[in-house]
């Protein structure tokens, strides 16, 4: 993978001195500066928030207001950027050296990619990592590339089985299904006894991973540098998802906005079970027709023949390497505040999001939160993803494949063979098939 040296920088320790790796490989260190007094620190920062603007955005805006109580002269230009557009939008702006945000909420797979292109500051030695041991190991690992750390974890998550307790009880089902076979049977029972659909399967690549993982599959083998997305295990996992729909156990997914349709039906109690993550807890529990948080059940995704587990997910705070050096102190102060245990506990209480700091789990609002407890069990079963620069490019082809299999009725193995060819041609050309 080509690595662009220009623009890569290191935020130094307490003084926040900045070391820039220049094109010729020479390091130039800025003069040390005293720590800025919060009240006298003045800057204007742009932050791209990629969370859901209705469901999660208001809580992040509250945090900005709290930050400004301490840093009244640091203006945060909050911009909500659709998650599906942010990755390419950031790369385009960073490459052009114009229009990129100072700070970005990046999906975990994006960080190694952006770092490999030279678009992020390395944070090693900065006060942002002075207590790195407080971060959970897996979320922190997603920020590493080529021996350096380019972000700090904001939130961690994985996919879970989310279910309507009332509908399961009406159907005589006392516990959530633990295998895909049990889920198929339970779905048919729910449909027969309540009239609601049993389950909705979202036809998107990320949401297919629990089915593929369940049969022992994966996308690539980084150590062997091999593409394994078209394995027989993955084909078997997709066949399970396809059978849920073909048999009528699962609702037929919409060809347009399947995710939005899934969430609407679940909130209106027209679907009893979905596969989704903690980012939707607030959305579901506040829906007027759902029945509140007490009606929401959360369990690990069902198991296939090999294992049970969803993908490790989450988001990190990163700083654009093209940001003017005079903004460094303010950017560090803002990220440090947003990634603090207190801020993470606030988001956990407000939204049910899972903190990435060990100390945050000792806060009463987190420790006594039933949603967090439920998702901790989910995360323990989560399957790690390869933290390689190309990982953020895996899901475009997977999304197309999921549509082909679950909506257009294409053979799973044939669709996966197409993904493998695309990976080889466009994503990891150095890997073997």
CSV table of C-alpha atoms in Angstrom, one decimal:
chain,number,residue,atom,x,y,z
A,1,UNK,CA,0.0,0.0,0.0
A,2,UNK,CA,1.4,3.4,-1.0
A,3,UNK,CA,1.9,5.7,1.9
A,4,UNK,CA,1.9,9.5,1.4
A,5,UNK,CA,4.3,11.1,3.8
A,6,UNK,CA,3.2,14.6,3.2
A,7,UNK,CA,0.8,15.9,5.9
A,8,UNK,CA,1.4,13.1,8.4
A,9,UNK,CA,2.1,14.6,11.8
A,10,UNK,CA,2.6,13.6,15.4
A,11,UNK,CA,1.1,15.5,18.3
A,12,UNK,CA,3.7,15.6,21.0
A,13,UNK,CA,3.1,15.2,24.7
A,14,UNK,CA,2.3,17.8,27.4
A,15,UNK,CA,3.6,20.7,25.4
A,16,UNK,CA,1.5,19.6,22.3
A,17,UNK,CA,4.5,20.3,20.1
A,18,UNK,CA,3.9,19.2,16.5
A,19,UNK,CA,6.3,17.0,14.5
A,20,UNK,CA,5.6,16.9,10.8
A,21,UNK,CA,6.9,14.2,8.6
A,22,UNK,CA,8.0,16.0,5.5
A,23,UNK,CA,8.1,14.7,1.9
A,24,UNK,CA,11.9,14.2,2.1
A,25,UNK,CA,11.6,12.2,5.3
A,26,UNK,CA,13.0,15.0,7.6
A,27,UNK,CA,11.2,15.8,10.8
A,28,UNK,CA,10.6,19.4,11.7
A,29,UNK,CA,9.5,20.1,15.3
A,30,UNK,CA,7.5,23.1,16.3
A,31,UNK,CA,8.7,25.1,19.3
A,32,UNK,CA,7.2,24.0,22.6
A,33,UNK,CA,4.2,25.9,23.9
A,34,UNK,CA,2.8,26.2,27.4
A,35,UNK,CA,-0.4,24.5,28.1
A,36,UNK,CA,-3.3,26.7,27.0
A,37,UNK,CA,-5.6,28.2,29.7
A,38,UNK,CA,-9.1,26.9,28.8
A,39,UNK,CA,-10.7,30.3,29.0
A,40,UNK,CA,-8.1,31.9,26.8
A,41,UNK,CA,-7.9,29.2,24.1
A,42,UNK,CA,-9.4,30.6,20.9
A,43,UNK,CA,-10.1,28.7,17.7
A,44,UNK,CA,-12.8,27.6,15.3
A,45,UNK,CA,-13.1,23.9,14.5
A,46,UNK,CA,-15.2,22.0,12.1
A,47,UNK,CA,-16.5,18.6,13.3
A,48,UNK,CA,-18.1,16.1,11.0
A,49,UNK,CA,-20.5,14.0,13.0
A,50,UNK,CA,-21.6,10.8,11.1
A,51,UNK,CA,-24.1,9.6,13.7
A,52,UNK,CA,-27.8,9.6,13.0
A,53,UNK,CA,-28.9,13.3,13.1
A,54,UNK,CA,-32.3,12.7,14.7
A,55,UNK,CA,-31.5,9.8,17.0
A,56,UNK,CA,-28.0,10.6,18.2
A,57,UNK,CA,-27.1,14.1,17.0
A,58,UNK,CA,-28.9,16.0,19.7
A,59,UNK,CA,-26.8,14.2,22.4
A,60,UNK,CA,-23.6,15.2,20.7
A,61,UNK,CA,-24.8,18.8,20.5
A,62,UNK,CA,-25.4,18.7,24.2
A,63,UNK,CA,-21.8,17.6,24.7
A,64,UNK,CA,-20.6,20.5,22.6
A,65,UNK,CA,-22.5,22.9,24.9
A,66,UNK,CA,-20.9,21.2,27.9
A,67,UNK,CA,-17.4,21.6,26.3
A,68,UNK,CA,-18.0,25.3,25.7
A,69,UNK,CA,-18.7,25.8,29.4
A,70,UNK,CA,-15.0,25.2,29.9
A,71,UNK,CA,-13.8,26.4,26.6
A,72,UNK,CA,-16.1,29.4,25.8
A,73,UNK,CA,-13.9,30.7,22.9
A,74,UNK,CA,-13.5,27.5,21.0
A,75,UNK,CA,-16.3,27.5,18.4
A,76,UNK,CA,-17.3,24.1,17.1
A,77,UNK,CA,-18.9,24.1,13.7
A,78,UNK,CA,-21.0,21.0,14.0
A,79,UNK,CA,-21.9,19.4,10.7
A,80,UNK,CA,-24.0,16.3,10.4
A,81,UNK,CA,-22.7,14.3,7.4
A,82,UNK,CA,-24.5,11.1,6.3
A,83,UNK,CA,-22.6,8.1,7.3
A,84,UNK,CA,-22.9,6.5,3.8
A,85,UNK,CA,-21.2,9.6,2.2
A,86,UNK,CA,-18.6,10.5,4.8
A,87,UNK,CA,-15.8,8.1,3.9
A,88,UNK,CA,-15.5,9.2,0.2
A,89,UNK,CA,-16.3,12.8,1.0
A,90,UNK,CA,-13.5,13.0,3.5
A,91,UNK,CA,-11.0,11.4,1.2
A,92,UNK,CA,-11.9,13.7,-1.6
A,93,UNK,CA,-11.6,16.8,0.5
A,94,UNK,CA,-8.4,15.7,2.2
A,95,UNK,CA,-6.7,14.9,-1.1
A,96,UNK,CA,-7.7,18.3,-2.4
A,97,UNK,CA,-6.4,19.9,0.8
A,98,UNK,CA,-9.6,21.9,1.0
A,99,UNK,CA,-13.0,21.3,2.7
A,100,UNK,CA,-12.0,18.5,5.1
A,101,UNK,CA,-13.1,18.8,8.7
A,102,UNK,CA,-10.6,19.4,11.4
A,103,UNK,CA,-12.1,16.5,13.3
A,104,UNK,CA,-14.1,13.5,12.0
A,105,UNK,CA,-16.1,10.8,13.6
A,106,UNK,CA,-14.7,7.9,11.6
A,107,UNK,CA,-16.0,4.3,11.4
A,108,UNK,CA,-13.3,1.9,12.8
A,109,UNK,CA,-12.4,0.5,9.4
A,110,UNK,CA,-11.7,3.9,7.9
A,111,UNK,CA,-8.9,4.9,10.2
A,112,UNK,CA,-6.1,2.6,8.8
A,113,UNK,CA,-7.1,3.6,5.3
A,114,UNK,CA,-7.0,7.4,6.0
A,115,UNK,CA,-3.7,7.0,7.9
A,116,UNK,CA,-2.1,5.1,5.0
A,117,UNK,CA,-3.0,8.0,2.7
A,118,UNK,CA,-1.4,10.5,5.1
A,119,UNK,CA,-4.7,12.2,5.9
A,120,UNK,CA,-4.5,11.9,9.7
A,121,UNK,CA,-2.3,13.2,12.6
A,122,UNK,CA,-0.5,10.5,14.5
A,123,UNK,CA,-1.4,10.9,18.2
A,124,UNK,CA,1.5,9.0,19.8
A,125,UNK,CA,3.0,10.9,22.6
A,126,UNK,CA,0.1,13.3,22.9
A,127,UNK,CA,-2.0,13.7,26.0
A,128,UNK,CA,-4.8,12.1,24.1
A,129,UNK,CA,-3.0,8.8,24.7
A,130,UNK,CA,-1.5,9.5,28.0
A,131,UNK,CA,-4.1,7.2,29.6
A,132,UNK,CA,-4.3,4.8,26.7
A,133,UNK,CA,-4.4,1.8,29.1
A,134,UNK,CA,-7.9,3.0,30.1
A,135,UNK,CA,-9.2,2.2,26.5
A,136,UNK,CA,-10.5,-1.2,25.8
A,137,UNK,CA,-7.9,-3.1,23.7
A,138,UNK,CA,-10.1,-3.9,20.7
A,139,UNK,CA,-11.5,-0.4,20.0
A,140,UNK,CA,-8.0,1.1,20.5
A,141,UNK,CA,-6.5,-1.4,18.0
A,142,UNK,CA,-8.7,-0.1,15.2
A,143,UNK,CA,-6.8,3.2,15.4
A,144,UNK,CA,-3.4,1.7,14.7
A,145,UNK,CA,-1.5,1.7,11.4
A,146,UNK,CA,2.1,0.9,10.7
A,147,UNK,CA,3.1,1.1,14.4
A,148,UNK,CA,1.4,4.4,15.1
A,149,UNK,CA,-2.0,5.5,16.6
A,150,UNK,CA,-4.2,7.8,14.6
A,151,UNK,CA,-7.4,8.1,16.6
A,152,UNK,CA,-9.0,7.6,19.9
A,153,UNK,CA,-12.1,5.4,20.4
A,154,UNK,CA,-15.5,7.0,20.7
A,155,UNK,CA,-17.8,4.1,20.9
A,156,UNK,CA,-17.7,0.3,20.4
A,157,UNK,CA,-20.5,-1.9,19.3
A,158,UNK,CA,-21.6,-5.1,17.5
A,159,UNK,CA,-24.8,-6.4,16.0
A,160,UNK,CA,-27.3,-8.1,18.3
A,161,UNK,CA,-30.7,-9.8,18.1
A,162,UNK,CA,-33.2,-7.1,19.1
A,163,UNK,CA,-36.6,-8.3,19.9
A,164,UNK,CA,-40.1,-7.3,21.0
A,165,UNK,CA,-40.7,-9.0,24.4
A,166,UNK,CA,-44.4,-8.7,24.2
A,167,UNK,CA,-44.7,-10.3,20.8
A,168,UNK,CA,-42.5,-13.2,21.8
A,169,UNK,CA,-44.5,-13.7,25.0
A,170,UNK,CA,-47.8,-13.7,23.1
A,171,UNK,CA,-46.4,-16.4,20.8
A,172,UNK,CA,-45.4,-18.5,23.8
A,173,UNK,CA,-41.7,-18.1,23.3
A,174,UNK,CA,-40.0,-17.7,26.7
A,175,UNK,CA,-36.4,-16.9,25.5
A,176,UNK,CA,-34.8,-15.4,22.4
A,177,UNK,CA,-33.6,-17.9,19.8
A,178,UNK,CA,-30.0,-19.0,20.2
A,179,UNK,CA,-29.5,-20.5,16.7
A,180,UNK,CA,-30.7,-19.6,13.2
A,181,UNK,CA,-32.8,-22.8,13.2
A,182,UNK,CA,-34.5,-21.7,16.4
A,183,UNK,CA,-35.0,-18.2,14.9
A,184,UNK,CA,-36.7,-19.7,11.9
A,185,UNK,CA,-39.0,-21.8,14.0
A,186,UNK,CA,-39.7,-18.9,16.4
A,187,UNK,CA,-40.5,-16.5,13.5
A,188,UNK,CA,-43.0,-18.9,12.0
A,189,UNK,CA,-44.7,-19.3,15.4
A,190,UNK,CA,-44.8,-15.5,16.0
A,191,UNK,CA,-46.4,-15.0,12.6
A,192,UNK,CA,-49.0,-17.8,13.2
A,193,UNK,CA,-50.0,-16.7,16.7
A,194,UNK,CA,-49.7,-12.9,16.6
A,195,UNK,CA,-50.1,-11.9,12.9
A,196,UNK,CA,-46.8,-9.9,13.1
A,197,UNK,CA,-43.8,-10.8,11.0
A,198,UNK,CA,-41.3,-12.9,12.9
A,199,UNK,CA,-38.0,-11.3,11.6
A,200,UNK,CA,-36.7,-8.8,9.1
A,201,UNK,CA,-33.4,-9.4,7.5
A,202,UNK,CA,-31.7,-6.3,6.2
A,203,UNK,CA,-30.2,-7.0,2.8
A,204,UNK,CA,-26.8,-5.2,3.3
A,205,UNK,CA,-23.3,-6.6,3.5
A,206,UNK,CA,-22.6,-5.6,7.1
A,207,UNK,CA,-25.8,-7.4,8.2
A,208,UNK,CA,-24.8,-10.6,6.4
A,209,UNK,CA,-21.6,-11.0,8.5
A,210,UNK,CA,-23.4,-12.8,11.4
A,211,UNK,CA,-24.7,-15.4,9.0
A,212,UNK,CA,-21.2,-15.9,7.4
A,213,UNK,CA,-19.4,-15.8,10.7
A,214,UNK,CA,-21.9,-18.3,12.0
A,215,UNK,CA,-20.6,-20.9,9.5
A,216,UNK,CA,-17.0,-20.1,10.2
A,217,UNK,CA,-16.5,-17.7,7.2
A,218,UNK,CA,-14.7,-14.4,6.9
A,219,UNK,CA,-13.8,-11.9,4.1
A,220,UNK,CA,-10.0,-12.1,3.8
A,221,UNK,CA,-7.0,-13.8,5.6
A,222,UNK,CA,-4.5,-10.9,6.1
A,223,UNK,CA,-1.7,-13.2,7.3
A,224,UNK,CA,-2.0,-15.4,4.2
A,225,UNK,CA,-2.9,-12.4,2.0
A,226,UNK,CA,-5.8,-14.4,0.6
A,227,UNK,CA,-9.3,-13.5,-0.4
A,228,UNK,CA,-11.7,-16.0,1.2
A,229,UNK,CA,-15.0,-14.1,0.8
A,230,UNK,CA,-16.3,-16.7,-1.7
A,231,UNK,CA,-15.7,-19.7,0.6
A,232,UNK,CA,-18.2,-22.5,1.0
A,233,UNK,CA,-18.7,-21.4,4.6
A,234,UNK,CA,-19.9,-18.0,3.5
A,235,UNK,CA,-22.1,-19.4,0.8
A,236,UNK,CA,-23.7,-21.6,3.5
A,237,UNK,CA,-24.3,-18.7,5.8
A,238,UNK,CA,-25.9,-16.7,3.0
A,239,UNK,CA,-28.1,-19.6,2.2
A,240,UNK,CA,-29.5,-19.5,5.7
A,241,UNK,CA,-30.4,-15.9,5.4
A,242,UNK,CA,-31.9,-16.5,2.0
A,243,UNK,CA,-33.9,-19.4,3.3
A,244,UNK,CA,-35.5,-17.3,6.0
A,245,UNK,CA,-36.9,-15.1,3.3
A,246,UNK,CA,-37.8,-17.8,0.8
A,247,UNK,CA,-39.6,-19.9,3.4
A,248,UNK,CA,-41.7,-17.0,4.6
A,249,UNK,CA,-40.2,-17.0,8.1
A,250,UNK,CA,-38.7,-13.6,7.4
A,251,UNK,CA,-40.5,-10.6,5.9
A,252,UNK,CA,-39.6,-10.0,2.2
A,253,UNK,CA,-37.2,-7.0,2.4
A,254,UNK,CA,-37.9,-3.8,0.6
A,255,UNK,CA,-35.8,-3.1,-2.5
A,256,UNK,CA,-35.8,0.6,-1.6
A,257,UNK,CA,-34.6,1.8,1.9
A,258,UNK,CA,-34.7,-1.7,3.4
A,259,UNK,CA,-33.1,-0.5,6.6
A,260,UNK,CA,-35.6,2.3,7.1
A,261,UNK,CA,-38.5,-0.1,6.4
A,262,UNK,CA,-37.1,-2.6,8.9
A,263,UNK,CA,-36.9,0.0,11.6
A,264,UNK,CA,-40.4,1.4,10.9
A,265,UNK,CA,-41.9,-2.1,11.1
A,266,UNK,CA,-40.1,-2.9,14.3
A,267,UNK,CA,-41.0,0.3,16.0
A,268,UNK,CA,-44.7,-0.2,15.0
A,269,UNK,CA,-44.6,-3.8,16.4
A,270,UNK,CA,-45.2,-5.3,13.0
A,271,UNK,CA,-41.9,-7.2,13.1
A,272,UNK,CA,-40.8,-9.1,16.3
A,273,UNK,CA,-37.1,-9.5,15.7
A,274,UNK,CA,-34.3,-7.6,13.9
A,275,UNK,CA,-30.5,-7.7,13.7
A,276,UNK,CA,-29.1,-4.3,14.7
A,277,UNK,CA,-26.9,-2.4,17.1
A,278,UNK,CA,-27.0,-0.1,20.1
A,279,UNK,CA,-27.2,3.0,18.0
A,280,UNK,CA,-30.9,2.3,17.5
A,281,UNK,CA,-31.8,1.7,21.1
A,282,UNK,CA,-32.9,5.3,21.7
A,283,UNK,CA,-34.8,5.4,18.4
A,284,UNK,CA,-36.7,2.2,19.3
A,285,UNK,CA,-37.4,3.0,23.0
A,286,UNK,CA,-38.7,6.4,22.2
A,287,UNK,CA,-41.1,5.3,19.5
A,288,UNK,CA,-44.7,6.0,20.6
A,289,UNK,CA,-46.1,2.6,19.5
A,290,UNK,CA,-43.3,0.3,20.7
A,291,UNK,CA,-43.9,0.2,24.4
A,292,UNK,CA,-40.7,1.7,25.8
A,293,UNK,CA,-37.3,0.4,26.8
A,294,UNK,CA,-38.9,-2.3,29.0
A,295,UNK,CA,-40.3,-3.9,25.9
A,296,UNK,CA,-37.0,-4.1,24.1
A,297,UNK,CA,-35.0,-7.4,24.4
A,298,UNK,CA,-31.3,-7.6,23.4
A,299,UNK,CA,-29.4,-10.9,22.9
A,300,UNK,CA,-26.3,-12.1,21.0
A,301,UNK,CA,-27.0,-12.9,17.4
A,302,UNK,CA,-28.0,-16.5,16.8
A,303,UNK,CA,-25.4,-19.1,16.1
A,304,UNK,CA,-24.7,-21.1,13.0
A,305,UNK,CA,-23.0,-24.4,12.9
A,306,UNK,CA,-19.6,-23.0,13.8
A,307,UNK,CA,-20.2,-20.0,16.2
A,308,UNK,CA,-22.3,-17.0,17.0
A,309,UNK,CA,-21.0,-13.5,16.6
A,310,UNK,CA,-21.5,-10.1,14.9
A,311,UNK,CA,-18.7,-7.9,13.6
A,312,UNK,CA,-16.8,-5.6,15.8
A,313,UNK,CA,-17.9,-2.1,15.0
A,314,UNK,CA,-17.7,1.4,16.4
A,315,UNK,CA,-16.3,4.9,15.7
A,316,UNK,CA,-13.2,6.9,16.5
A,317,UNK,CA,-12.2,10.5,16.7
A,318,UNK,CA,-9.5,11.5,14.2
A,319,UNK,CA,-7.8,14.8,13.4
A,320,UNK,CA,-7.1,15.9,9.8
A,321,UNK,CA,-3.4,16.2,9.0
A,322,UNK,CA,-4.1,19.3,6.9
A,323,UNK,CA,-5.5,21.3,9.8
A,324,UNK,CA,-3.5,24.5,10.6
A,325,UNK,CA,-1.1,24.0,13.4
A,326,UNK,CA,-2.5,27.0,15.4
A,327,UNK,CA,-5.7,24.9,15.9
A,328,UNK,CA,-3.8,21.9,17.5
A,329,UNK,CA,-4.4,22.9,21.1
A,330,UNK,CA,-8.1,23.4,20.6
A,331,UNK,CA,-8.5,20.2,18.6
A,332,UNK,CA,-6.7,18.1,21.3
A,333,UNK,CA,-8.9,19.7,24.0
A,334,UNK,CA,-12.1,19.0,22.1
A,335,UNK,CA,-11.2,15.4,21.3
A,336,UNK,CA,-10.0,14.8,24.9
A,337,UNK,CA,-13.3,16.1,26.2
A,338,UNK,CA,-15.4,14.1,23.8
A,339,UNK,CA,-13.5,10.9,24.5
A,340,UNK,CA,-13.4,11.3,28.2
A,341,UNK,CA,-15.1,8.8,30.6
A,342,UNK,CA,-17.6,11.4,31.6
A,343,UNK,CA,-18.7,12.1,28.1
A,344,UNK,CA,-18.9,8.4,27.2
A,345,UNK,CA,-21.0,7.8,30.3
A,346,UNK,CA,-23.3,10.7,29.3
A,347,UNK,CA,-23.8,9.1,25.8
A,348,UNK,CA,-24.3,5.7,27.4
A,349,UNK,CA,-27.0,7.0,29.6
A,350,UNK,CA,-28.7,9.1,26.9
A,351,UNK,CA,-28.4,6.7,24.0
A,352,UNK,CA,-27.4,3.3,25.3
A,353,UNK,CA,-24.0,3.5,23.5
A,354,UNK,CA,-21.1,1.3,24.8
A,355,UNK,CA,-18.1,3.2,26.2
A,356,UNK,CA,-14.6,2.4,25.1
A,357,UNK,CA,-13.0,3.3,28.4
A,358,UNK,CA,-12.7,0.9,31.3
A,359,UNK,CA,-13.3,3.7,33.8
A,360,UNK,CA,-16.6,4.7,32.2
A,361,UNK,CA,-18.0,1.3,33.1
A,362,UNK,CA,-17.5,2.2,36.8
A,363,UNK,CA,-19.8,5.2,36.5
A,364,UNK,CA,-23.2,4.4,38.1
A,365,UNK,CA,-25.2,5.5,35.0
A,366,UNK,CA,-23.2,3.0,32.9
A,367,UNK,CA,-22.9,0.2,35.5
A,368,UNK,CA,-26.6,0.1,36.2
A,369,UNK,CA,-27.7,0.5,32.6
A,370,UNK,CA,-29.5,-2.7,31.4
A,371,UNK,CA,-28.9,-1.9,27.7
A,372,UNK,CA,-25.1,-1.6,28.3
A,373,UNK,CA,-25.1,-4.9,30.2
A,374,UNK,CA,-27.0,-6.6,27.4
A,375,UNK,CA,-24.6,-5.3,24.7
A,376,UNK,CA,-21.6,-6.2,26.8
A,377,UNK,CA,-22.6,-9.9,26.3
A,378,UNK,CA,-23.0,-9.1,22.6
A,379,UNK,CA,-19.6,-7.6,22.3
A,380,UNK,CA,-17.9,-10.5,24.1
A,381,UNK,CA,-19.1,-12.7,21.2
A,382,UNK,CA,-18.1,-10.2,18.5
A,383,UNK,CA,-15.8,-11.3,15.7
A,384,UNK,CA,-12.7,-9.1,15.1
A,385,UNK,CA,-12.3,-7.4,11.7
A,386,UNK,CA,-8.9,-7.0,9.9
A,387,UNK,CA,-7.5,-3.6,10.6
A,388,UNK,CA,-5.9,-3.1,7.2
A,389,UNK,CA,-6.2,0.1,5.0
A,390,UNK,CA,-8.4,-1.7,2.5
A,391,UNK,CA,-11.0,-2.9,5.1
A,392,UNK,CA,-13.2,0.2,4.6
A,393,UNK,CA,-13.6,-0.8,0.9
A,394,UNK,CA,-15.1,-4.2,1.6
A,395,UNK,CA,-18.7,-3.3,2.0
A,396,UNK,CA,-19.6,-1.7,-1.3
A,397,UNK,CA,-19.3,-5.1,-3.1
A,398,UNK,CA,-20.9,-6.9,-0.1
A,399,UNK,CA,-23.9,-4.6,-0.3
A,400,UNK,CA,-24.4,-5.3,-4.0
A,401,UNK,CA,-24.0,-9.1,-3.2
A,402,UNK,CA,-26.6,-9.0,-0.4
A,403,UNK,CA,-29.2,-7.3,-2.8
A,404,UNK,CA,-28.5,-9.9,-5.5
A,405,UNK,CA,-29.0,-12.8,-3.1
A,406,UNK,CA,-31.8,-11.6,-0.9
A,407,UNK,CA,-33.9,-9.5,-3.3
A,408,UNK,CA,-32.9,-10.7,-6.8
A,409,UNK,CA,-32.7,-14.4,-5.9
A,410,UNK,CA,-29.1,-14.9,-7.2
A,411,UNK,CA,-27.2,-18.0,-6.1
A,412,UNK,CA,-25.1,-17.2,-3.0
A,413,UNK,CA,-21.9,-18.8,-4.2
A,414,UNK,CA,-22.1,-17.1,-7.6
A,415,UNK,CA,-22.7,-13.7,-6.0
A,416,UNK,CA,-19.8,-14.3,-3.6
A,417,UNK,CA,-17.5,-15.2,-6.6
A,418,UNK,CA,-18.4,-11.8,-8.0
A,419,UNK,CA,-17.3,-10.1,-4.8
A,420,UNK,CA,-14.0,-12.0,-4.7
A,421,UNK,CA,-13.2,-10.9,-8.3
A,422,UNK,CA,-14.0,-7.3,-7.4
A,423,UNK,CA,-11.8,-7.5,-4.3
A,424,UNK,CA,-9.0,-8.8,-6.4
A,425,UNK,CA,-9.4,-6.2,-9.1
A,426,UNK,CA,-10.1,-3.1,-7.0
A,427,UNK,CA,-9.6,-3.6,-3.2
A,428,UNK,CA,-6.7,-6.0,-2.4
A,429,UNK,CA,-5.0,-6.7,-5.7
A,430,UNK,CA,-2.0,-8.1,-3.9
A,431,UNK,CA,-4.1,-10.9,-2.3
A,432,UNK,CA,-4.5,-14.3,-3.9
A,433,UNK,CA,-7.9,-16.0,-4.7
